[in-house]
């Protein structure tokens, strides 16, 4: 049988709680219950998280930086081509 509890939280925390629950398309009850379950029984949720070594994190950071740099180069090249053509509106590819 389900039991209920009542807690008091400040207005700002309640707003943030409501926003986070809504982002996940959950009720506040579902969201809070899920948080409590994750804290009490982390082994049930371990498949949702990937433990990375420092080396793996460094590799991911380097790859993300390279991808960001490449994307910026693509945007800059397209922008330069657009300016050369005298286009004023949005870029089309």
Short mmCIF file of C-alpha atoms in Angstrom, two decimals:
data_model
loop_
_atom_site.label_atom_id
_atom_site.label_comp_id
_atom_site.label_asym_id
_atom_site.label_seq_id
_atom_site.Cartn_x
_atom_site.Cartn_y
_atom_site.Cartn_z
CA UNK A 1 0.00 0.00 0.00
CA UNK A 2 1.35 3.39 -0.97
CA UNK A 3 2.06 5.89 1.77
CA UNK A 4 2.23 9.65 1.47
CA UNK A 5 4.55 12.25 2.90
CA UNK A 6 4.40 16.02 3.05
CA UNK A 7 7.44 18.27 2.92
CA UNK A 8 7.95 22.00 2.77
CA UNK A 9 10.39 23.48 0.27
CA UNK A 10 11.05 27.06 -0.70
CA UNK A 11 9.37 28.58 -3.72
CA UNK A 12 12.44 28.67 -5.95
CA UNK A 13 13.25 25.00 -5.34
CA UNK A 14 9.61 24.09 -5.99
CA UNK A 15 9.72 25.98 -9.30
CA UNK A 16 12.93 24.21 -10.33
CA UNK A 17 11.47 20.87 -9.30
CA UNK A 18 8.37 21.53 -11.37
CA UNK A 19 10.48 22.54 -14.40
CA UNK A 20 12.70 19.44 -14.22
CA UNK A 21 9.70 17.13 -13.88
CA UNK A 22 8.00 18.81 -16.85
CA UNK A 23 11.14 18.48 -19.01
CA UNK A 24 10.99 14.75 -18.39
CA UNK A 25 7.21 14.63 -18.92
CA UNK A 26 6.74 13.36 -15.36
CA UNK A 27 4.56 14.42 -12.50
CA UNK A 28 6.37 15.92 -9.53
CA UNK A 29 5.49 12.74 -7.61
CA UNK A 30 7.07 10.54 -10.29
CA UNK A 31 10.15 12.74 -10.49
CA UNK A 32 10.75 12.92 -6.72
CA UNK A 33 10.05 9.22 -6.25
CA UNK A 34 12.55 8.44 -9.02
CA UNK A 35 15.20 10.61 -7.37
CA UNK A 36 14.68 8.88 -4.05
CA UNK A 37 14.86 5.43 -5.68
CA UNK A 38 18.08 6.37 -7.49
CA UNK A 39 19.62 7.46 -4.20
CA UNK A 40 18.46 4.44 -2.22
CA UNK A 41 19.04 1.82 -4.90
CA UNK A 42 21.80 3.07 -7.27
CA UNK A 43 22.50 -0.47 -8.51
CA UNK A 44 19.11 -0.49 -10.23
CA UNK A 45 20.11 2.54 -12.29
CA UNK A 46 23.75 1.76 -13.04
CA UNK A 47 22.96 0.78 -16.64
CA UNK A 48 21.91 4.40 -17.31
CA UNK A 49 25.37 5.75 -16.56
CA UNK A 50 28.68 5.02 -18.19
CA UNK A 51 31.76 5.12 -15.99
CA UNK A 52 34.64 6.62 -17.95
CA UNK A 53 38.31 6.59 -17.15
CA UNK A 54 40.26 9.87 -17.14
CA UNK A 55 41.85 8.86 -20.45
CA UNK A 56 38.44 8.22 -22.03
CA UNK A 57 37.15 11.57 -20.79
CA UNK A 58 40.23 13.28 -22.23
CA UNK A 59 39.70 11.50 -25.56
CA UNK A 60 36.06 12.60 -25.66
CA UNK A 61 37.00 16.20 -24.85
CA UNK A 62 39.61 16.19 -27.62
CA UNK A 63 37.16 14.71 -30.12
CA UNK A 64 34.47 17.24 -29.15
CA UNK A 65 36.96 20.09 -29.54
CA UNK A 66 38.04 18.81 -32.97
CA UNK A 67 34.41 18.48 -34.07
CA UNK A 68 33.64 21.99 -32.85
CA UNK A 69 36.65 23.40 -34.67
CA UNK A 70 35.66 21.58 -37.87
CA UNK A 71 32.08 22.82 -37.63
CA UNK A 72 33.31 26.40 -37.15
CA UNK A 73 35.54 26.06 -40.23
CA UNK A 74 32.56 24.84 -42.27
CA UNK A 75 30.39 27.74 -41.12
CA UNK A 76 33.17 30.26 -41.79
CA UNK A 77 33.76 28.88 -45.29
CA UNK A 78 30.06 28.95 -46.14
CA UNK A 79 29.73 32.45 -44.74
CA UNK A 80 32.69 33.61 -46.81
CA UNK A 81 31.19 32.07 -49.95
CA UNK A 82 27.85 33.71 -49.21
CA UNK A 83 29.49 37.10 -48.83
CA UNK A 84 31.41 36.66 -52.10
CA UNK A 85 28.16 35.92 -53.92
CA UNK A 86 26.59 39.06 -52.44
CA UNK A 87 23.88 37.10 -50.69
CA UNK A 88 22.18 38.86 -47.84
CA UNK A 89 19.56 36.34 -46.70
CA UNK A 90 20.01 33.06 -44.90
CA UNK A 91 22.55 30.53 -46.15
CA UNK A 92 21.31 27.63 -48.23
CA UNK A 93 23.33 24.49 -48.75
#
